Amino acid sequence: MLREQNRDDHLRGVSLEESESRYLENLRGTAEFRFYESVQRSWCIARATKAAHLTLSLLPQDERERLLAEWVVSGSGAQSFFFVEAESFLDFIGERLCDRPREFTVCQFERATLRASNGANLFVAPDPASLRIPDFHLRRGSYAGVVRFEADPHQPSGAPLAELFSAGLILMFSPGLQQLWHEPSPDELALWDALDSPTPVSTLLDRGHSLETVERLLTHGAIEYTN
């Protein structure tokens, strides 16, 4: 009922006797239910704010409040696992900021940090020996990401991550690195860009990507086997 409170059919798909349905309908109008609703709303907003603190800090207060309200009203915000919820919220606001490069980049940065941090708890470096099998395919890592900070002369000096923007840095996030990120070499970045879809190892080597670069990113978790 809390998730679907803005729908007329908020109990759809639930098999209830008439007395149960009447009880629940009456419950919606009680002060206790409204209090519980407000508690859950506050909890959902607090978790979403924690997930995208930097990105939200760039937005005007009215826009920030509107996005958070839209997120909660949609029925989101009540996932048990924070990482799942946080990534969904960052995807949600990222879709609404794609035409604003600075805010969108900061959103990507938070999302990449979150995914690499989550992946670090699960990552086990794969055996690079399989790279000798030509038909083995590689793809970008499930917990990896690349964030490009495009230099912006109009970037406010005190804004979040201003130093990264002014330097025009490119960061690669990988769950197998202790600090979770590094500045990729041109060869590493070229390999990442080449893996916009799963590609056989043999094809990558034929295109001039070195086995050393492939193995290094594989052990970092920046790329992974699809097999």
PDB file of C-alpha atoms in Angstrom:
ATOM      1  CA  MET A   1       0.000   0.000   0.000  1.00  0.00           C
ATOM      2  CA  LEU A   2       2.876   2.363   0.707  1.00  0.00           C
ATOM      3  CA  ARG A   3       4.508   1.681  -2.641  1.00  0.00           C
ATOM      4  CA  GLU A   4       1.281   2.100  -4.572  1.00  0.00           C
ATOM      5  CA  GLN A   5      -0.301   4.878  -2.534  1.00  0.00           C
ATOM      6  CA  ASN A   6      -0.632   7.139  -5.582  1.00  0.00           C
ATOM      7  CA  ARG A   7      -2.604   4.576  -7.575  1.00  0.00           C
ATOM      8  CA  ASP A   8      -6.307   3.869  -7.388  1.00  0.00           C
ATOM      9  CA  ASP A   9      -5.649   0.127  -7.649  1.00  0.00           C
ATOM     10  CA  HIS A  10      -2.948   0.062  -4.961  1.00  0.00           C
ATOM     11  CA  LEU A  11      -3.994  -3.437  -3.884  1.00  0.00           C
ATOM     12  CA  ARG A  12      -4.023  -4.883  -7.383  1.00  0.00           C
ATOM     13  CA  GLY A  13      -3.016  -8.517  -7.657  1.00  0.00           C
ATOM     14  CA  VAL A  14      -3.707  -9.167  -3.966  1.00  0.00           C
ATOM     15  CA  SER A  15      -6.396 -11.748  -3.177  1.00  0.00           C
ATOM     16  CA  LEU A  16      -8.446 -10.389  -0.263  1.00  0.00           C
ATOM     17  CA  GLU A  17     -11.759 -11.140   1.331  1.00  0.00           C
ATOM     18  CA  GLU A  18     -14.219  -8.280   1.438  1.00  0.00           C
ATOM     19  CA  SER A  19     -13.656  -7.680   5.139  1.00  0.00           C
ATOM     20  CA  GLU A  20      -9.865  -7.552   4.639  1.00  0.00           C
ATOM     21  CA  SER A  21     -10.155  -5.158   1.734  1.00  0.00           C
ATOM     22  CA  ARG A  22     -12.475  -2.881   3.729  1.00  0.00           C
ATOM     23  CA  TYR A  23     -10.087  -2.935   6.701  1.00  0.00           C
ATOM     24  CA  LEU A  24      -7.108  -1.945   4.572  1.00  0.00           C
ATOM     25  CA  GLU A  25      -9.046   0.815   2.825  1.00  0.00           C
ATOM     26  CA  ASN A  26     -10.016   2.253   6.201  1.00  0.00           C
ATOM     27  CA  LEU A  27      -6.444   1.924   7.399  1.00  0.00           C
ATOM     28  CA  ARG A  28      -5.206   4.298   4.701  1.00  0.00           C
ATOM     29  CA  GLY A  29      -7.082   7.177   6.293  1.00  0.00           C
ATOM     30  CA  THR A  30      -5.699   6.743   9.794  1.00  0.00           C
ATOM     31  CA  ALA A  31      -3.134   8.997  11.434  1.00  0.00           C
ATOM     32  CA  GLU A  32      -0.970   5.957  12.150  1.00  0.00           C
ATOM     33  CA  PHE A  33      -0.753   4.988   8.486  1.00  0.00           C
ATOM     34  CA  ARG A  34       0.032   8.565   7.446  1.00  0.00           C
ATOM     35  CA  PHE A  35       2.771   8.713  10.102  1.00  0.00           C
ATOM     36  CA  TYR A  36       4.306   5.455   8.876  1.00  0.00           C
ATOM     37  CA  GLU A  37       4.074   6.771   5.321  1.00  0.00           C
ATOM     38  CA  SER A  38       5.981   9.923   6.285  1.00  0.00           C
ATOM     39  CA  VAL A  39       8.664   7.888   8.082  1.00  0.00           C
ATOM     40  CA  GLN A  40       9.233   5.678   5.059  1.00  0.00           C
ATOM     41  CA  ARG A  41       9.319   8.699   2.746  1.00  0.00           C
ATOM     42  CA  SER A  42      11.969  10.387   4.902  1.00  0.00           C
ATOM     43  CA  TRP A  43      13.992   7.160   4.996  1.00  0.00           C
ATOM     44  CA  CYS A  44      13.841   6.735   1.213  1.00  0.00           C
ATOM     45  CA  ILE A  45      14.868  10.345   0.597  1.00  0.00           C
ATOM     46  CA  ALA A  46      17.774  10.082   3.044  1.00  0.00           C
ATOM     47  CA  ARG A  47      19.117   6.932   1.335  1.00  0.00           C
ATOM     48  CA  ALA A  48      18.809   8.482  -2.130  1.00  0.00           C
ATOM     49  CA  THR A  49      20.547  11.654  -0.965  1.00  0.00           C
ATOM     50  CA  LYS A  50      23.404   9.588   0.461  1.00  0.00           C
ATOM     51  CA  ALA A  51      23.801   7.728  -2.848  1.00  0.00           C
ATOM     52  CA  ALA A  52      24.095  10.875  -4.978  1.00  0.00           C
ATOM     53  CA  HIS A  53      25.384  13.471  -2.532  1.00  0.00           C
ATOM     54  CA  LEU A  54      27.806  15.171  -4.931  1.00  0.00           C
ATOM     55  CA  THR A  55      25.438  15.215  -7.896  1.00  0.00           C
ATOM     56  CA  LEU A  56      22.525  16.565  -5.894  1.00  0.00           C
ATOM     57  CA  SER A  57      24.738  19.260  -4.383  1.00  0.00           C
ATOM     58  CA  LEU A  58      25.162  20.742  -7.878  1.00  0.00           C
ATOM     59  CA  LEU A  59      21.423  21.176  -8.389  1.00  0.00           C
ATOM     60  CA  PRO A  60      19.202  24.031  -7.237  1.00  0.00           C
ATOM     61  CA  GLN A  61      17.225  23.120  -4.138  1.00  0.00           C
ATOM     62  CA  ASP A  62      13.864  23.088  -5.920  1.00  0.00           C
ATOM     63  CA  GLU A  63      15.167  20.741  -8.624  1.00  0.00           C
ATOM     64  CA  ARG A  64      16.806  18.505  -6.024  1.00  0.00           C
ATOM     65  CA  GLU A  65      13.578  18.242  -4.061  1.00  0.00           C
ATOM     66  CA  ARG A  66      11.569  17.602  -7.222  1.00  0.00           C
ATOM     67  CA  LEU A  67      13.832  14.728  -8.312  1.00  0.00           C
ATOM     68  CA  LEU A  68      13.756  13.127  -4.862  1.00  0.00           C
ATOM     69  CA  ALA A  69       9.970  13.435  -4.692  1.00  0.00           C
ATOM     70  CA  GLU A  70       9.579  11.971  -8.187  1.00  0.00           C
ATOM     71  CA  TRP A  71      11.819   9.059  -7.196  1.00  0.00           C
ATOM     72  CA  VAL A  72       9.849   8.253  -4.046  1.00  0.00           C
ATOM     73  CA  VAL A  73       6.425   8.756  -5.622  1.00  0.00           C
ATOM     74  CA  SER A  74       7.372   6.305  -8.389  1.00  0.00           C
ATOM     75  CA  GLY A  75       7.467   3.582  -5.718  1.00  0.00           C
ATOM     76  CA  SER A  76      11.242   3.405  -5.616  1.00  0.00           C
ATOM     77  CA  GLY A  77      13.466   3.786  -2.592  1.00  0.00           C
ATOM     78  CA  ALA A  78      12.495   0.732  -0.556  1.00  0.00           C
ATOM     79  CA  GLN A  79      15.023  -1.848  -1.779  1.00  0.00           C
ATOM     80  CA  SER A  80      16.668  -3.847   0.997  1.00  0.00           C
ATOM     81  CA  PHE A  81      20.173  -3.554  -0.494  1.00  0.00           C
ATOM     82  CA  PHE A  82      21.702  -0.077  -0.547  1.00  0.00           C
ATOM     83  CA  PHE A  83      23.985  -0.665  -3.543  1.00  0.00           C
ATOM     84  CA  VAL A  84      21.068  -1.789  -5.729  1.00  0.00           C
ATOM     85  CA  GLU A  85      18.963   1.161  -4.643  1.00  0.00           C
ATOM     86  CA  ALA A  86      21.807   3.661  -5.008  1.00  0.00           C
ATOM     87  CA  GLU A  87      22.731   2.557  -8.523  1.00  0.00           C
ATOM     88  CA  SER A  88      19.092   2.693  -9.606  1.00  0.00           C
ATOM     89  CA  PHE A  89      18.754   6.236  -8.271  1.00  0.00           C
ATOM     90  CA  LEU A  90      21.954   7.373  -9.990  1.00  0.00           C
ATOM     91  CA  ASP A  91      20.646   5.900 -13.254  1.00  0.00           C
ATOM     92  CA  PHE A  92      17.360   7.704 -12.629  1.00  0.00           C
ATOM     93  CA  ILE A  93      18.902  11.157 -12.197  1.00  0.00           C
ATOM     94  CA  GLY A  94      21.549  10.499 -14.870  1.00  0.00           C
ATOM     95  CA  GLU A  95      18.799  10.094 -17.471  1.00  0.00           C
ATOM     96  CA  ARG A  96      17.523  13.541 -16.496  1.00  0.00           C
ATOM     97  CA  LEU A  97      20.936  15.212 -16.621  1.00  0.00           C
ATOM     98  CA  CYS A  98      22.298  13.833 -19.899  1.00  0.00           C
ATOM     99  CA  ASP A  99      22.072  17.278 -21.541  1.00  0.00           C
ATOM    100  CA  ARG A 100      24.074  18.930 -18.733  1.00  0.00           C
ATOM    101  CA  PRO A 101      27.693  17.735 -19.096  1.00  0.00           C
ATOM    102  CA  ARG A 102      29.075  18.831 -15.725  1.00  0.00           C
ATOM    103  CA  GLU A 103      26.248  17.400 -13.621  1.00  0.00           C
ATOM    104  CA  PHE A 104      26.071  14.261 -15.749  1.00  0.00           C
ATOM    105  CA  THR A 105      29.819  13.640 -15.373  1.00  0.00           C
ATOM    106  CA  VAL A 106      29.641  13.972 -11.590  1.00  0.00           C
ATOM    107  CA  CYS A 107      26.720  11.531 -11.612  1.00  0.00           C
ATOM    108  CA  GLN A 108      28.822   9.087 -13.650  1.00  0.00           C
ATOM    109  CA  PHE A 109      31.684   9.536 -11.186  1.00  0.00           C
ATOM    110  CA  GLU A 110      29.475   8.662  -8.218  1.00  0.00           C
ATOM    111  CA  ARG A 111      28.012   5.681 -10.050  1.00  0.00           C
ATOM    112  CA  ALA A 112      31.429   4.352 -11.072  1.00  0.00           C
ATOM    113  CA  THR A 113      32.751   4.743  -7.525  1.00  0.00           C
ATOM    114  CA  LEU A 114      29.736   2.933  -6.119  1.00  0.00           C
ATOM    115  CA  ARG A 115      29.967   0.022  -8.584  1.00  0.00           C
ATOM    116  CA  ALA A 116      33.705  -0.482  -8.124  1.00  0.00           C
ATOM    117  CA  SER A 117      33.329  -0.338  -4.343  1.00  0.00           C
ATOM    118  CA  ASN A 118      30.555  -2.912  -4.432  1.00  0.00           C
ATOM    119  CA  GLY A 119      32.495  -5.106  -6.845  1.00  0.00           C
ATOM    120  CA  ALA A 120      35.602  -5.041  -4.653  1.00  0.00           C
ATOM    121  CA  ASN A 121      33.734  -7.193  -2.130  1.00  0.00           C
ATOM    122  CA  LEU A 122      33.048  -9.837  -4.776  1.00  0.00           C
ATOM    123  CA  PHE A 123      35.935  -9.636  -7.238  1.00  0.00           C
ATOM    124  CA  VAL A 124      38.320 -12.543  -7.735  1.00  0.00           C
ATOM    125  CA  ALA A 125      41.036 -12.038 -10.336  1.00  0.00           C
ATOM    126  CA  PRO A 126      40.488 -14.480 -13.236  1.00  0.00           C
ATOM    127  CA  ASP A 127      43.135 -16.794 -14.612  1.00  0.00           C
ATOM    128  CA  PRO A 128      44.900 -14.960 -17.470  1.00  0.00           C
ATOM    129  CA  ALA A 129      45.881 -18.304 -19.011  1.00  0.00           C
ATOM    130  CA  SER A 130      42.520 -18.353 -20.812  1.00  0.00           C
ATOM    131  CA  LEU A 131      43.721 -15.414 -22.921  1.00  0.00           C
ATOM    132  CA  ARG A 132      45.661 -17.990 -24.920  1.00  0.00           C
ATOM    133  CA  ILE A 133      42.356 -19.442 -26.134  1.00  0.00           C
ATOM    134  CA  PRO A 134      41.612 -17.427 -29.318  1.00  0.00           C
ATOM    135  CA  ASP A 135      37.815 -17.731 -29.264  1.00  0.00           C
ATOM    136  CA  PHE A 136      37.451 -16.567 -25.674  1.00  0.00           C
ATOM    137  CA  HIS A 137      35.496 -13.320 -25.592  1.00  0.00           C
ATOM    138  CA  LEU A 138      36.131 -10.270 -23.422  1.00  0.00           C
ATOM    139  CA  ARG A 139      33.847  -7.414 -22.379  1.00  0.00           C
ATOM    140  CA  ARG A 140      33.967  -4.428 -20.074  1.00  0.00           C
ATOM    141  CA  GLY A 141      33.909  -5.398 -16.420  1.00  0.00           C
ATOM    142  CA  SER A 142      30.571  -5.598 -14.652  1.00  0.00           C
ATOM    143  CA  TYR A 143      31.894  -3.387 -11.843  1.00  0.00           C
ATOM    144  CA  ALA A 144      34.181  -1.184 -13.941  1.00  0.00           C
ATOM    145  CA  GLY A 145      33.745   2.196 -15.575  1.00  0.00           C
ATOM    146  CA  VAL A 146      35.506   5.091 -17.274  1.00  0.00           C
ATOM    147  CA  VAL A 147      34.691   8.698 -16.463  1.00  0.00           C
ATOM    148  CA  ARG A 148      35.938  11.538 -18.664  1.00  0.00           C
ATOM    149  CA  PHE A 149      36.156  14.976 -17.073  1.00  0.00           C
ATOM    150  CA  GLU A 150      35.983  17.365 -19.991  1.00  0.00           C
ATOM    151  CA  ALA A 151      37.848  20.612 -19.346  1.00  0.00           C
ATOM    152  CA  ASP A 152      35.363  23.457 -18.845  1.00  0.00           C
ATOM    153  CA  PRO A 153      36.650  27.053 -18.637  1.00  0.00           C
ATOM    154  CA  HIS A 154      33.381  28.068 -16.982  1.00  0.00           C
ATOM    155  CA  GLN A 155      33.686  25.490 -14.201  1.00  0.00           C
ATOM    156  CA  PRO A 156      33.329  27.261 -10.795  1.00  0.00           C
ATOM    157  CA  SER A 157      36.565  26.858  -8.824  1.00  0.00           C
ATOM    158  CA  GLY A 158      34.788  25.725  -5.658  1.00  0.00           C
ATOM    159  CA  ALA A 159      32.466  23.225  -7.335  1.00  0.00           C
ATOM    160  CA  PRO A 160      32.717  19.483  -6.529  1.00  0.00           C
ATOM    161  CA  LEU A 161      35.596  17.789  -8.390  1.00  0.00           C
ATOM    162  CA  ALA A 162      36.631  21.138  -9.938  1.00  0.00           C
ATOM    163  CA  GLU A 163      40.295  20.035 -10.019  1.00  0.00           C
ATOM    164  CA  LEU A 164      39.427  16.974 -12.089  1.00  0.00           C
ATOM    165  CA  PHE A 165      37.491  19.055 -14.616  1.00  0.00           C
ATOM    166  CA  SER A 166      40.191  21.712 -14.902  1.00  0.00           C
ATOM    167  CA  ALA A 167      42.798  18.996 -15.543  1.00  0.00           C
ATOM    168  CA  GLY A 168      40.580  17.197 -18.060  1.00  0.00           C
ATOM    169  CA  LEU A 169      41.309  13.884 -16.347  1.00  0.00           C
ATOM    170  CA  ILE A 170      40.129  10.466 -17.424  1.00  0.00           C
ATOM    171  CA  LEU A 171      39.655   7.904 -14.637  1.00  0.00           C
ATOM    172  CA  MET A 172      39.196   4.152 -14.962  1.00  0.00           C
ATOM    173  CA  PHE A 173      37.453   2.407 -12.078  1.00  0.00           C
ATOM    174  CA  SER A 174      38.222  -1.256 -11.402  1.00  0.00           C
ATOM    175  CA  PRO A 175      37.199  -3.454  -8.454  1.00  0.00           C
ATOM    176  CA  GLY A 176      40.557  -5.218  -8.355  1.00  0.00           C
ATOM    177  CA  LEU A 177      42.546  -2.084  -7.512  1.00  0.00           C
ATOM    178  CA  GLN A 178      43.023  -1.203  -3.865  1.00  0.00           C
ATOM    179  CA  GLN A 179      42.183   2.464  -4.479  1.00  0.00           C
ATOM    180  CA  LEU A 180      39.505   1.413  -7.047  1.00  0.00           C
ATOM    181  CA  TRP A 181      40.717   3.774  -9.801  1.00  0.00           C
ATOM    182  CA  HIS A 182      43.706   4.874 -11.842  1.00  0.00           C
ATOM    183  CA  GLU A 183      44.477   7.127 -14.795  1.00  0.00           C
ATOM    184  CA  PRO A 184      44.491   4.779 -17.780  1.00  0.00           C
ATOM    185  CA  SER A 185      47.284   4.790 -20.329  1.00  0.00           C
ATOM    186  CA  PRO A 186      46.363   5.504 -23.971  1.00  0.00           C
ATOM    187  CA  ASP A 187      46.636   1.757 -24.690  1.00  0.00           C
ATOM    188  CA  GLU A 188      44.325   0.873 -21.793  1.00  0.00           C
ATOM    189  CA  LEU A 189      41.782   3.471 -22.847  1.00  0.00           C
ATOM    190  CA  ALA A 190      41.886   2.273 -26.460  1.00  0.00           C
ATOM    191  CA  LEU A 191      41.209  -1.287 -25.285  1.00  0.00           C
ATOM    192  CA  TRP A 192      38.279  -0.127 -23.152  1.00  0.00           C
ATOM    193  CA  ASP A 193      36.790   1.788 -26.082  1.00  0.00           C
ATOM    194  CA  ALA A 194      37.240  -1.244 -28.341  1.00  0.00           C
ATOM    195  CA  LEU A 195      35.117  -3.358 -25.979  1.00  0.00           C
ATOM    196  CA  ASP A 196      31.833  -1.534 -26.535  1.00  0.00           C
ATOM    197  CA  SER A 197      30.563  -5.051 -27.287  1.00  0.00           C
ATOM    198  CA  PRO A 198      31.988  -8.517 -26.442  1.00  0.00           C
ATOM    199  CA  THR A 199      34.993  -9.254 -28.648  1.00  0.00           C
ATOM    200  CA  PRO A 200      37.188 -12.357 -29.144  1.00  0.00           C
ATOM    201  CA  VAL A 201      40.701 -12.139 -27.718  1.00  0.00           C
ATOM    202  CA  SER A 202      42.124 -12.990 -31.144  1.00  0.00           C
ATOM    203  CA  THR A 203      40.319 -10.019 -32.737  1.00  0.00           C
ATOM    204  CA  LEU A 204      41.685  -7.622 -30.141  1.00  0.00           C
ATOM    205  CA  LEU A 205      45.230  -8.868 -30.699  1.00  0.00           C
ATOM    206  CA  ASP A 206      44.816  -8.667 -34.484  1.00  0.00           C
ATOM    207  CA  ARG A 207      43.755  -5.031 -34.072  1.00  0.00           C
ATOM    208  CA  GLY A 208      47.007  -4.216 -32.303  1.00  0.00           C
ATOM    209  CA  HIS A 209      46.027  -4.383 -28.633  1.00  0.00           C
ATOM    210  CA  SER A 210      48.872  -5.939 -26.681  1.00  0.00           C
ATOM    211  CA  LEU A 211      48.452  -9.080 -24.605  1.00  0.00           C
ATOM    212  CA  GLU A 212      50.157  -7.258 -21.723  1.00  0.00           C
ATOM    213  CA  THR A 213      47.492  -4.531 -21.692  1.00  0.00           C
ATOM    214  CA  VAL A 214      44.682  -7.070 -21.940  1.00  0.00           C
ATOM    215  CA  GLU A 215      46.108  -9.120 -19.070  1.00  0.00           C
ATOM    216  CA  ARG A 216      46.634  -6.060 -16.860  1.00  0.00           C
ATOM    217  CA  LEU A 217      43.051  -4.813 -17.221  1.00  0.00           C
ATOM    218  CA  LEU A 218      41.756  -8.349 -16.761  1.00  0.00           C
ATOM    219  CA  THR A 219      43.526  -8.753 -13.424  1.00  0.00           C
ATOM    220  CA  HIS A 220      42.217  -5.320 -12.336  1.00  0.00           C
ATOM    221  CA  GLY A 221      38.635  -6.274 -13.199  1.00  0.00           C
ATOM    222  CA  ALA A 222      38.324  -3.471 -15.753  1.00  0.00           C
ATOM    223  CA  ILE A 223      37.524  -6.153 -18.338  1.00  0.00           C
ATOM    224  CA  GLU A 224      36.288  -9.720 -17.917  1.00  0.00           C
ATOM    225  CA  TYR A 225      35.602 -12.959 -19.743  1.00  0.00           C
ATOM    226  CA  THR A 226      32.137 -13.495 -21.144  1.00  0.00           C
ATOM    227  CA  ASN A 227      32.581 -17.298 -21.291  1.00  0.00           C
TER     228      ASN A 227
END
